[in-house]
Tab-separated table of C-alpha atoms in Angstrom:
chain	number	residue	atom	x	y	z
A	30	UNK	CA	45.193	-29.787	33.003
A	31	UNK	CA	42.371	-31.260	35.034
A	32	UNK	CA	40.552	-34.237	33.556
A	33	UNK	CA	37.616	-33.884	35.925
A	34	UNK	CA	34.435	-33.840	33.771
A	35	UNK	CA	32.630	-31.748	36.354
A	36	UNK	CA	35.356	-29.130	36.142
A	37	UNK	CA	35.143	-28.970	32.341
A	38	UNK	CA	31.376	-28.717	32.670
A	39	UNK	CA	31.741	-25.715	34.996
A	40	UNK	CA	34.101	-24.009	32.550
A	41	UNK	CA	31.483	-24.327	29.799
A	42	UNK	CA	28.800	-22.855	32.022
A	43	UNK	CA	31.018	-19.934	33.055
A	44	UNK	CA	31.927	-19.226	29.412
A	45	UNK	CA	28.260	-19.263	28.415
A	46	UNK	CA	27.398	-16.864	31.191
A	47	UNK	CA	30.247	-14.599	30.116
A	48	UNK	CA	28.790	-14.421	26.611
A	49	UNK	CA	25.404	-13.594	28.037
A	50	UNK	CA	26.828	-10.768	30.133
A	51	UNK	CA	28.708	-9.333	27.155
A	52	UNK	CA	25.634	-9.407	24.940
A	53	UNK	CA	23.426	-8.015	27.687
A	54	UNK	CA	25.616	-4.946	28.286
A	55	UNK	CA	24.882	-3.490	24.855
A	56	UNK	CA	22.192	-0.832	25.142
A	57	UNK	CA	20.071	-0.155	22.087
A	58	UNK	CA	17.662	2.563	21.078
A	59	UNK	CA	13.961	1.828	21.394
A	60	UNK	CA	12.096	1.351	18.127
A	61	UNK	CA	8.477	2.363	18.699
A	62	UNK	CA	5.638	0.978	16.610
A	63	UNK	CA	4.991	4.399	15.092
A	64	UNK	CA	8.644	4.800	14.108
A	65	UNK	CA	8.725	1.309	12.607
A	66	UNK	CA	5.669	2.130	10.468
A	67	UNK	CA	7.204	5.427	9.363
A	68	UNK	CA	10.507	3.834	8.359
A	69	UNK	CA	8.670	1.073	6.504
A	70	UNK	CA	6.538	3.512	4.521
A	71	UNK	CA	9.603	5.559	3.631
A	72	UNK	CA	12.158	2.854	2.883
A	73	UNK	CA	10.581	-0.540	2.205
A	74	UNK	CA	11.538	-1.723	-1.280
A	75	UNK	CA	8.124	-3.159	-2.166
A	76	UNK	CA	6.350	0.029	-1.091
A	77	UNK	CA	8.779	2.170	-3.107
A	78	UNK	CA	8.024	0.121	-6.232
A	79	UNK	CA	4.274	0.428	-5.591
A	80	UNK	CA	4.686	4.199	-5.221
A	81	UNK	CA	6.509	4.374	-8.552
A	82	UNK	CA	3.688	2.399	-10.176
A	83	UNK	CA	1.264	5.050	-8.922
A	84	UNK	CA	3.381	7.732	-10.577
A	85	UNK	CA	3.263	5.821	-13.873
A	86	UNK	CA	-0.537	5.531	-13.644
A	87	UNK	CA	-0.736	9.228	-12.778
A	88	UNK	CA	1.244	10.095	-15.895
A	89	UNK	CA	-0.989	7.843	-18.002
A	90	UNK	CA	-4.188	9.583	-16.852
A	91	UNK	CA	-2.766	13.021	-17.575
A	92	UNK	CA	-4.374	15.190	-20.275
A	93	UNK	CA	-1.148	14.822	-22.251
A	94	UNK	CA	-1.955	11.126	-22.715
A	95	UNK	CA	-5.693	11.554	-23.332
A	96	UNK	CA	-5.758	12.102	-27.106
A	97	UNK	CA	-7.715	15.348	-26.624
A	98	UNK	CA	-4.839	17.599	-27.610
A	99	UNK	CA	-3.951	18.338	-31.240
A	100	UNK	CA	-0.758	17.227	-32.932
A	101	UNK	CA	1.546	19.862	-34.368
A	102	UNK	CA	4.380	18.845	-36.661
A	103	UNK	CA	6.967	20.766	-38.599
A	104	UNK	CA	9.115	19.782	-41.577
A	105	UNK	CA	12.050	21.527	-43.171
A	106	UNK	CA	14.470	20.660	-45.926
A	107	UNK	CA	17.245	22.019	-48.110
A	108	UNK	CA	18.652	20.729	-51.423
A	109	UNK	CA	21.800	21.837	-53.157
A	110	UNK	CA	22.907	20.911	-56.659
A	111	UNK	CA	25.936	21.988	-58.688
A	112	UNK	CA	26.261	21.116	-62.388
A	113	UNK	CA	28.211	22.000	-65.504
A	114	UNK	CA	26.347	22.074	-68.852
A	115	UNK	CA	27.408	22.479	-72.480
A	116	UNK	CA	24.811	23.496	-75.091
A	117	UNK	CA	25.700	23.056	-78.783
A	118	UNK	CA	23.713	24.421	-81.777
A	119	UNK	CA	24.897	21.965	-84.461
A	120	UNK	CA	25.926	24.365	-87.279
A	121	UNK	CA	23.430	27.115	-86.596
A	122	UNK	CA	24.552	30.520	-87.979
A	123	UNK	CA	24.721	33.573	-85.787
A	124	UNK	CA	22.660	36.204	-87.693
A	125	UNK	CA	24.779	39.039	-86.346
A	126	UNK	CA	28.145	37.704	-87.449
A	127	UNK	CA	27.262	35.182	-90.103
A	128	UNK	CA	29.551	32.733	-88.367
A	129	UNK	CA	28.535	29.313	-86.874
A	130	UNK	CA	26.984	29.847	-83.494
A	131	UNK	CA	29.448	28.808	-80.727
A	132	UNK	CA	28.586	26.352	-77.967
A	133	UNK	CA	27.498	27.757	-74.611
A	134	UNK	CA	29.172	26.208	-71.572
A	135	UNK	CA	28.006	26.949	-68.024
A	136	UNK	CA	30.271	25.733	-65.246
A	137	UNK	CA	29.301	25.086	-61.609
A	138	UNK	CA	25.723	26.205	-61.971
A	139	UNK	CA	24.165	26.061	-58.484
A	140	UNK	CA	20.544	25.123	-57.806
A	141	UNK	CA	19.211	25.631	-54.248
A	142	UNK	CA	15.825	24.590	-52.918
A	143	UNK	CA	14.486	25.319	-49.396
A	144	UNK	CA	11.194	24.332	-47.798
A	145	UNK	CA	9.500	24.511	-44.416
A	146	UNK	CA	6.010	23.649	-43.270
A	147	UNK	CA	3.878	23.533	-40.150
A	148	UNK	CA	0.979	21.074	-39.932
A	149	UNK	CA	-1.844	20.920	-37.417
A	150	UNK	CA	-4.133	17.905	-36.975
A	151	UNK	CA	-6.961	17.607	-34.502
A	152	UNK	CA	-9.593	14.933	-34.051
A	153	UNK	CA	-12.967	16.551	-33.480
A	154	UNK	CA	-14.865	13.309	-32.969
A	155	UNK	CA	-13.730	9.678	-32.849
A	156	UNK	CA	-16.889	7.890	-31.819
A	157	UNK	CA	-16.286	8.779	-28.121
A	158	UNK	CA	-13.357	6.336	-28.043
A	159	UNK	CA	-10.895	8.736	-26.458
A	160	UNK	CA	-13.549	9.967	-23.984
A	161	UNK	CA	-14.078	6.510	-22.526
A	162	UNK	CA	-10.407	5.631	-22.824
A	163	UNK	CA	-9.614	8.742	-20.764
A	164	UNK	CA	-12.090	7.588	-18.120
A	165	UNK	CA	-10.538	4.135	-18.287
A	166	UNK	CA	-7.068	5.592	-17.607
A	167	UNK	CA	-8.424	7.458	-14.584
A	168	UNK	CA	-9.977	4.267	-13.272
A	169	UNK	CA	-6.712	2.437	-13.918
A	170	UNK	CA	-5.035	5.028	-11.721
A	171	UNK	CA	-7.559	4.316	-8.951
A	172	UNK	CA	-6.885	0.592	-9.341
A	173	UNK	CA	-3.131	1.173	-9.103
A	174	UNK	CA	-3.673	3.124	-5.888
A	175	UNK	CA	-5.683	0.222	-4.484
A	176	UNK	CA	-2.938	-2.209	-5.497
A	177	UNK	CA	-0.396	-0.001	-3.754
A	178	UNK	CA	-2.631	0.102	-0.687
A	179	UNK	CA	-2.777	-3.704	-0.696
A	180	UNK	CA	1.023	-3.833	-0.890
A	181	UNK	CA	1.290	-1.411	2.028
A	182	UNK	CA	-1.232	-3.388	4.099
A	183	UNK	CA	0.596	-6.663	3.467
A	184	UNK	CA	3.919	-5.038	4.309
A	185	UNK	CA	2.588	-3.479	7.523
A	186	UNK	CA	1.144	-6.846	8.552
A	187	UNK	CA	4.491	-8.483	7.800
A	188	UNK	CA	6.217	-5.721	9.759
A	189	UNK	CA	4.182	-6.333	12.917
A	190	UNK	CA	4.397	-10.092	12.599
A	191	UNK	CA	8.180	-9.730	12.881
A	192	UNK	CA	7.993	-6.824	15.342
A	193	UNK	CA	5.836	-8.781	17.789
A	194	UNK	CA	8.008	-11.857	17.351
A	195	UNK	CA	10.924	-9.708	18.533
A	196	UNK	CA	8.782	-8.544	21.456
A	197	UNK	CA	7.900	-12.151	22.328
A	198	UNK	CA	11.529	-13.280	22.196
A	199	UNK	CA	12.634	-10.236	24.215
A	200	UNK	CA	10.207	-11.104	27.007
A	201	UNK	CA	11.227	-14.745	26.813
A	202	UNK	CA	14.849	-13.674	27.247
A	203	UNK	CA	13.878	-11.853	30.451
A	204	UNK	CA	12.054	-14.948	31.693
A	205	UNK	CA	15.016	-17.191	30.929
A	206	UNK	CA	17.455	-14.744	32.532
A	207	UNK	CA	15.407	-14.827	35.736
A	208	UNK	CA	15.250	-18.620	35.485
A	209	UNK	CA	19.024	-18.789	35.106
A	210	UNK	CA	19.495	-16.494	38.093
A	211	UNK	CA	17.358	-18.779	40.278
A	212	UNK	CA	19.194	-21.873	39.010
A	213	UNK	CA	22.555	-20.316	39.828
A	214	UNK	CA	21.367	-19.526	43.348
A	215	UNK	CA	20.307	-23.155	43.592
A	216	UNK	CA	23.846	-24.279	42.634
A	217	UNK	CA	25.313	-22.019	45.330
A	218	UNK	CA	22.864	-23.341	47.916
A	219	UNK	CA	23.552	-26.954	46.893
A	220	UNK	CA	27.335	-26.450	47.188
A	221	UNK	CA	26.920	-24.788	50.561
A	222	UNK	CA	24.735	-27.617	51.859
A	223	UNK	CA	27.130	-30.220	50.441
A	224	UNK	CA	30.093	-28.641	52.231
A	225	UNK	CA	28.251	-28.899	55.550
A	226	UNK	CA	27.031	-32.413	54.900
A	227	UNK	CA	23.408	-31.443	54.486
A	228	UNK	CA	23.210	-32.535	50.863
A	229	UNK	CA	24.634	-35.067	48.446
A	230	UNK	CA	26.880	-34.529	45.448
A	231	UNK	CA	24.007	-35.675	43.232
A	232	UNK	CA	21.968	-32.616	44.173
A	233	UNK	CA	24.923	-30.389	43.262
A	234	UNK	CA	25.325	-32.085	39.897
A	235	UNK	CA	21.583	-31.839	39.185
A	236	UNK	CA	21.675	-28.137	39.929
A	237	UNK	CA	24.685	-27.658	37.623
A	238	UNK	CA	22.934	-29.562	34.831
A	239	UNK	CA	19.894	-27.305	35.181
A	240	UNK	CA	22.131	-24.220	35.010
A	241	UNK	CA	23.705	-25.544	31.821
A	242	UNK	CA	20.304	-26.254	30.269
A	243	UNK	CA	19.007	-22.819	31.245
A	244	UNK	CA	22.145	-21.202	29.782
A	245	UNK	CA	21.690	-23.056	26.504
A	246	UNK	CA	18.019	-22.097	26.298
A	247	UNK	CA	18.921	-18.488	26.935
A	248	UNK	CA	21.691	-18.498	24.320
A	249	UNK	CA	19.419	-20.055	21.709
A	250	UNK	CA	16.629	-17.579	22.416
A	251	UNK	CA	19.039	-14.650	22.185
A	252	UNK	CA	20.308	-15.913	18.852
A	253	UNK	CA	16.731	-16.224	17.589
A	254	UNK	CA	16.176	-12.657	18.748
A	255	UNK	CA	19.221	-11.418	16.818
A	256	UNK	CA	18.124	-13.228	13.663
A	257	UNK	CA	14.588	-11.853	13.928
A	258	UNK	CA	15.919	-8.315	14.349
A	259	UNK	CA	17.776	-8.770	11.076
A	260	UNK	CA	14.484	-9.823	9.484
A	261	UNK	CA	12.907	-6.605	10.692
A	262	UNK	CA	15.817	-4.525	9.407
A	263	UNK	CA	15.236	-6.022	5.952
A	264	UNK	CA	11.616	-4.831	6.057
A	265	UNK	CA	12.787	-1.406	7.228
A	266	UNK	CA	15.556	-1.392	4.563
A	267	UNK	CA	17.983	-0.543	7.360
A	268	UNK	CA	21.425	-1.731	8.416
A	269	UNK	CA	21.170	-5.471	9.128
A	270	UNK	CA	23.278	-5.225	12.280
A	271	UNK	CA	21.520	-2.192	13.713
A	272	UNK	CA	20.471	-2.859	17.289
A	273	UNK	CA	17.214	-1.739	18.880
A	274	UNK	CA	14.622	-2.646	21.465
A	275	UNK	CA	10.902	-2.903	20.769
A	276	UNK	CA	7.768	-1.926	22.621
A	277	UNK	CA	6.169	-4.898	24.383
A	278	UNK	CA	2.986	-3.099	25.435
A	279	UNK	CA	-0.108	-4.439	23.685
A	280	UNK	CA	-3.455	-2.642	23.402
A	281	UNK	CA	-6.482	-4.323	21.898
A	282	UNK	CA	-9.213	-2.450	20.048
A	283	UNK	CA	-12.492	-2.189	22.001
A	284	UNK	CA	-15.211	-4.576	20.857
A	285	UNK	CA	-17.652	-1.778	20.014
A	286	UNK	CA	-15.221	-0.177	17.577
A	287	UNK	CA	-14.314	-3.549	16.090
A	288	UNK	CA	-17.992	-4.351	15.502
A	289	UNK	CA	-18.318	-1.092	13.555
A	290	UNK	CA	-15.361	-2.075	11.376
A	291	UNK	CA	-16.984	-5.425	10.663
A	292	UNK	CA	-20.225	-3.779	9.541
A	293	UNK	CA	-18.349	-1.603	7.020
A	294	UNK	CA	-16.011	-4.343	5.778
A	295	UNK	CA	-17.744	-4.746	2.400
A	296	UNK	CA	-17.190	-1.041	1.613
A	297	UNK	CA	-13.557	-0.959	2.724
A	298	UNK	CA	-12.004	-4.345	1.903
A	299	UNK	CA	-9.233	-3.664	-0.620
A	300	UNK	CA	-9.813	-6.870	-2.589
A	301	UNK	CA	-13.487	-6.041	-3.130
A	302	UNK	CA	-12.604	-2.467	-4.066
A	303	UNK	CA	-10.125	-3.702	-6.654
A	304	UNK	CA	-12.766	-5.959	-8.130
A	305	UNK	CA	-15.202	-3.042	-8.397
A	306	UNK	CA	-12.522	-1.031	-10.155
A	307	UNK	CA	-11.870	-3.870	-12.601
A	308	UNK	CA	-15.604	-4.012	-13.384
A	309	UNK	CA	-15.652	-0.299	-14.225
A	310	UNK	CA	-12.582	-0.723	-16.437
A	311	UNK	CA	-14.298	-3.578	-18.285
A	312	UNK	CA	-17.379	-1.387	-18.820
A	313	UNK	CA	-15.201	1.326	-20.330
A	314	UNK	CA	-13.505	-1.279	-22.535
A	315	UNK	CA	-16.899	-2.138	-24.054
A	316	UNK	CA	-17.635	1.524	-24.788
A	317	UNK	CA	-14.174	2.070	-26.276
A	318	UNK	CA	-14.693	-0.941	-28.540
A	319	UNK	CA	-18.124	0.333	-29.643
A	320	UNK	CA	-16.565	3.592	-30.791
A	321	UNK	CA	-15.388	1.656	-33.859
A	322	UNK	CA	-18.977	1.694	-35.125
A	323	UNK	CA	-18.967	5.499	-35.452
A	324	UNK	CA	-17.141	7.819	-37.857
A	325	UNK	CA	-14.082	9.918	-37.155
A	326	UNK	CA	-14.083	13.629	-37.929
A	327	UNK	CA	-10.766	15.431	-38.130
A	328	UNK	CA	-9.520	18.956	-38.662
A	329	UNK	CA	-6.234	19.645	-40.423
A	330	UNK	CA	-4.337	22.710	-41.492
A	331	UNK	CA	-0.875	23.582	-42.745
A	332	UNK	CA	1.333	26.491	-43.632
A	333	UNK	CA	4.299	26.026	-45.938
A	334	UNK	CA	7.109	27.963	-47.567
A	335	UNK	CA	9.247	26.948	-50.543
A	336	UNK	CA	12.137	28.788	-52.174
A	337	UNK	CA	13.894	27.749	-55.395
A	338	UNK	CA	17.131	29.387	-56.497
A	339	UNK	CA	17.757	28.435	-60.137
A	340	UNK	CA	20.986	29.232	-62.013
A	341	UNK	CA	20.987	30.828	-65.517
A	342	UNK	CA	20.699	28.479	-68.488
A	343	UNK	CA	21.452	28.767	-72.166
A	344	UNK	CA	18.101	30.391	-72.843
A	345	UNK	CA	16.896	31.846	-69.491
A	346	UNK	CA	18.492	34.004	-66.854
A	347	UNK	CA	18.764	32.799	-63.236
A	348	UNK	CA	15.793	33.371	-60.913
A	349	UNK	CA	14.605	33.046	-57.312
A	350	UNK	CA	11.042	31.826	-56.645
A	351	UNK	CA	9.341	31.949	-53.216
A	352	UNK	CA	6.025	30.196	-52.582
A	353	UNK	CA	3.825	30.499	-49.473
A	354	UNK	CA	0.990	28.023	-48.956
A	355	UNK	CA	-1.831	28.081	-46.407
A	356	UNK	CA	-4.350	25.233	-46.377
A	357	UNK	CA	-7.019	23.784	-44.124
A	358	UNK	CA	-9.703	21.184	-44.251
A	359	UNK	CA	-12.087	18.862	-42.501
A	360	UNK	CA	-12.037	15.116	-43.029
A	361	UNK	CA	-14.548	12.405	-42.234
A	362	UNK	CA	-13.594	8.749	-42.043
A	363	UNK	CA	-16.162	6.043	-41.495
A	364	UNK	CA	-15.089	2.441	-41.562
A	365	UNK	CA	-18.363	0.876	-42.597
A	366	UNK	CA	-16.967	-2.633	-42.245
A	367	UNK	CA	-13.554	-3.534	-40.868
A	368	UNK	CA	-13.704	-7.270	-41.450
A	369	UNK	CA	-15.517	-7.907	-38.161
A	370	UNK	CA	-12.728	-6.614	-35.885
A	371	UNK	CA	-14.944	-4.162	-34.012
A	372	UNK	CA	-17.696	-6.724	-33.523
A	373	UNK	CA	-15.172	-9.212	-32.121
A	374	UNK	CA	-13.667	-6.658	-29.736
A	375	UNK	CA	-17.099	-5.690	-28.406
A	376	UNK	CA	-18.064	-9.332	-27.840
A	377	UNK	CA	-14.799	-10.103	-26.055
A	378	UNK	CA	-15.120	-6.991	-23.895
A	379	UNK	CA	-18.585	-8.102	-22.811
A	380	UNK	CA	-17.234	-11.543	-21.921
A	381	UNK	CA	-14.454	-9.903	-19.886
A	382	UNK	CA	-17.074	-7.874	-18.009
A	383	UNK	CA	-19.077	-11.036	-17.350
A	384	UNK	CA	-15.948	-12.695	-15.960
A	385	UNK	CA	-15.414	-9.745	-13.628
A	386	UNK	CA	-18.989	-10.049	-12.384
A	387	UNK	CA	-18.465	-13.750	-11.726
A	388	UNK	CA	-15.198	-12.972	-9.952
A	389	UNK	CA	-17.040	-10.421	-7.804
A	390	UNK	CA	-19.472	-13.057	-6.580
A	391	UNK	CA	-16.609	-15.436	-5.795
A	392	UNK	CA	-14.439	-12.807	-4.122
A	393	UNK	CA	-17.367	-11.579	-2.034
A	394	UNK	CA	-17.955	-15.081	-0.685
A	395	UNK	CA	-14.255	-15.608	-0.023
A	396	UNK	CA	-13.894	-12.291	1.783
A	397	UNK	CA	-16.961	-13.013	3.927
A	398	UNK	CA	-15.469	-16.399	4.799
A	399	UNK	CA	-12.043	-14.908	5.548
A	400	UNK	CA	-13.540	-12.246	7.809
A	401	UNK	CA	-15.657	-14.825	9.666
A	402	UNK	CA	-12.618	-17.089	10.121
A	403	UNK	CA	-10.381	-14.209	11.177
A	404	UNK	CA	-12.948	-12.958	13.682
A	405	UNK	CA	-13.365	-16.453	15.089
A	406	UNK	CA	-9.586	-16.899	15.364
A	407	UNK	CA	-9.292	-13.518	17.055
A	408	UNK	CA	-11.925	-14.307	19.690
A	409	UNK	CA	-10.395	-17.730	20.268
A	410	UNK	CA	-6.905	-16.331	20.741
A	411	UNK	CA	-8.192	-13.665	23.100
A	412	UNK	CA	-9.804	-16.403	25.170
A	413	UNK	CA	-6.574	-18.410	25.160
A	414	UNK	CA	-4.695	-15.272	26.242
A	415	UNK	CA	-7.021	-14.758	29.217
A	416	UNK	CA	-6.683	-18.429	30.210
A	417	UNK	CA	-2.892	-18.170	29.976
A	418	UNK	CA	-2.949	-15.107	32.229
A	419	UNK	CA	-4.699	-17.110	34.921
A	420	UNK	CA	-2.390	-20.054	34.263
A	421	UNK	CA	0.660	-17.872	34.939
A	422	UNK	CA	-0.830	-16.716	38.228
A	423	UNK	CA	-1.468	-20.310	39.266
A	424	UNK	CA	2.003	-21.493	38.277
A	425	UNK	CA	3.637	-18.482	39.934
A	426	UNK	CA	1.889	-19.300	43.205
A	427	UNK	CA	2.879	-22.943	42.848
A	428	UNK	CA	6.495	-22.007	42.155
A	429	UNK	CA	6.657	-19.578	45.114
A	430	UNK	CA	5.358	-22.258	47.477
A	431	UNK	CA	7.652	-24.881	45.978
A	432	UNK	CA	10.628	-22.560	46.396
A	433	UNK	CA	9.857	-21.989	50.056
A	434	UNK	CA	9.371	-25.709	50.684
A	435	UNK	CA	12.589	-26.477	48.786
A	436	UNK	CA	14.531	-24.078	50.982
A	437	UNK	CA	13.039	-25.850	54.019
A	438	UNK	CA	13.987	-29.246	52.572
A	439	UNK	CA	10.371	-30.396	52.321
A	440	UNK	CA	10.546	-31.252	48.579
A	441	UNK	CA	13.274	-32.617	46.360
A	442	UNK	CA	15.237	-30.683	43.743
A	443	UNK	CA	13.401	-32.619	41.025
A	444	UNK	CA	10.038	-31.411	42.315
A	445	UNK	CA	11.338	-27.860	42.567
A	446	UNK	CA	12.726	-28.038	39.021
A	447	UNK	CA	9.388	-29.276	37.722
A	448	UNK	CA	7.618	-26.310	39.306
A	449	UNK	CA	10.216	-24.023	37.735
A	450	UNK	CA	9.731	-25.601	34.282
A	451	UNK	CA	5.973	-25.292	34.616
A	452	UNK	CA	6.312	-21.586	35.381
A	453	UNK	CA	8.656	-21.020	32.421
A	454	UNK	CA	6.243	-22.806	30.121
A	455	UNK	CA	3.266	-20.825	31.425
A	456	UNK	CA	5.050	-17.463	31.047
A	457	UNK	CA	6.331	-18.175	27.536
A	458	UNK	CA	2.909	-19.499	26.529
A	459	UNK	CA	1.377	-16.285	27.828
A	460	UNK	CA	3.760	-14.230	25.704
A	461	UNK	CA	2.927	-16.298	22.643
A	462	UNK	CA	-0.820	-16.040	23.276
A	463	UNK	CA	-0.640	-12.274	23.750
A	464	UNK	CA	1.120	-11.594	20.465
A	465	UNK	CA	-0.851	-14.246	18.581
A	466	UNK	CA	-4.044	-12.451	19.608
A	467	UNK	CA	-2.662	-9.101	18.459
A	468	UNK	CA	-1.578	-10.501	15.078
A	469	UNK	CA	-5.044	-12.041	14.680
A	470	UNK	CA	-6.532	-8.624	15.382
A	471	UNK	CA	-4.322	-7.001	12.743
A	472	UNK	CA	-5.298	-9.657	10.204
A	473	UNK	CA	-8.955	-8.938	10.944
A	474	UNK	CA	-8.341	-5.205	10.560
A	475	UNK	CA	-6.708	-5.780	7.193
A	476	UNK	CA	-9.741	-7.716	5.963
A	477	UNK	CA	-12.089	-4.969	7.140
A	478	UNK	CA	-9.963	-2.354	5.372
A	479	UNK	CA	-9.015	-0.524	8.577
A	480	UNK	CA	-5.388	-1.576	9.064
A	481	UNK	CA	-4.017	1.761	7.862
A	482	UNK	CA	-6.573	3.815	9.827
A	483	UNK	CA	-5.621	2.822	13.362
A	484	UNK	CA	-2.975	3.950	15.814
A	485	UNK	CA	-0.419	1.270	16.482
């Protein structure tokens, strides 16, 4: 086995390239932005839980949970009794025979009792407590929908943060593959020139080192890409090892449309809408608490049946008695003083409303700040993106000229490598700036309440 370090170094490079070829031959289906959103809405675990919470709130606001419907109850029962009795007359004389009257014994005398009833109760008036509680449940449903919307917005933003990271890494892989191809050509050229005495062994070794470094960078970037795809599959609730390609085309929203979104941000921001909903719930809480000051009027009615089956006794024959009862009435209950409980609940409800009003002022300021910061970040990143576009053009021209001069032997391999590194850096920075600007735009759209109303 050869102990030449250069030989071992070449084996490592060849093995790395082999891995790259194997991984690059796998074709994967393209995952569009629209398909990614659809899969997320259908399968994401957090969104599924939020959807179930909406169903619970929907059930709670149903008429069946409002207290407006009457209650109807039924009761039924049966009793059975068996007894043996002995009645003695203690020396009494039977007038017919003149003999002492004998004892009367009754064995296994059965007594049966049956009953059934149907009762109806309905609250005609409860101080408007159920009316405002019903409105409160409807508003709670609206709040739950807003909370679900917030969950969906956060999930969609998380989705595209990962999606565009995959896009960035995918484009970086292409850049590094092209870089590796150029470096390999440089190794071939250096070997050719060395064989004909036009170059030194040092130039060959430098070229091989650059190939190794480019191979390592490519391998690391590909591994990052694989890991990030797994992250996206978690969001999609899909198979972790499922392969796919993503769309790397970016479209920014026109400034005129974005300005319109900014003007309507206060009406559409989900955090502000939730706060408004909480204020309405607190207002209903006050009215529900005040219902304790008023009386309760109820309507009740019942229909019952009883049957008694009595056995014969020493003095009476057996009998069967059936009773049917129909009753109805109106009741009024007025808790003139409940120990101060109602007064305390009303006071606390008013304090809760005051807290919600204070929170509204705070949240409004915070949202205005967040929108201003997000808009500033977005404009800044767009500017950086445009600068990086020009920077790539400049570095591409510099690299093309350096490559021609290198082939003519007018610059050293170190100078050529520096031009190559500068181009790689410019291209990867451009990719980062492009997707950073798009993520900043999505964050701004979320704050303006428009994230779910756009085409991705």
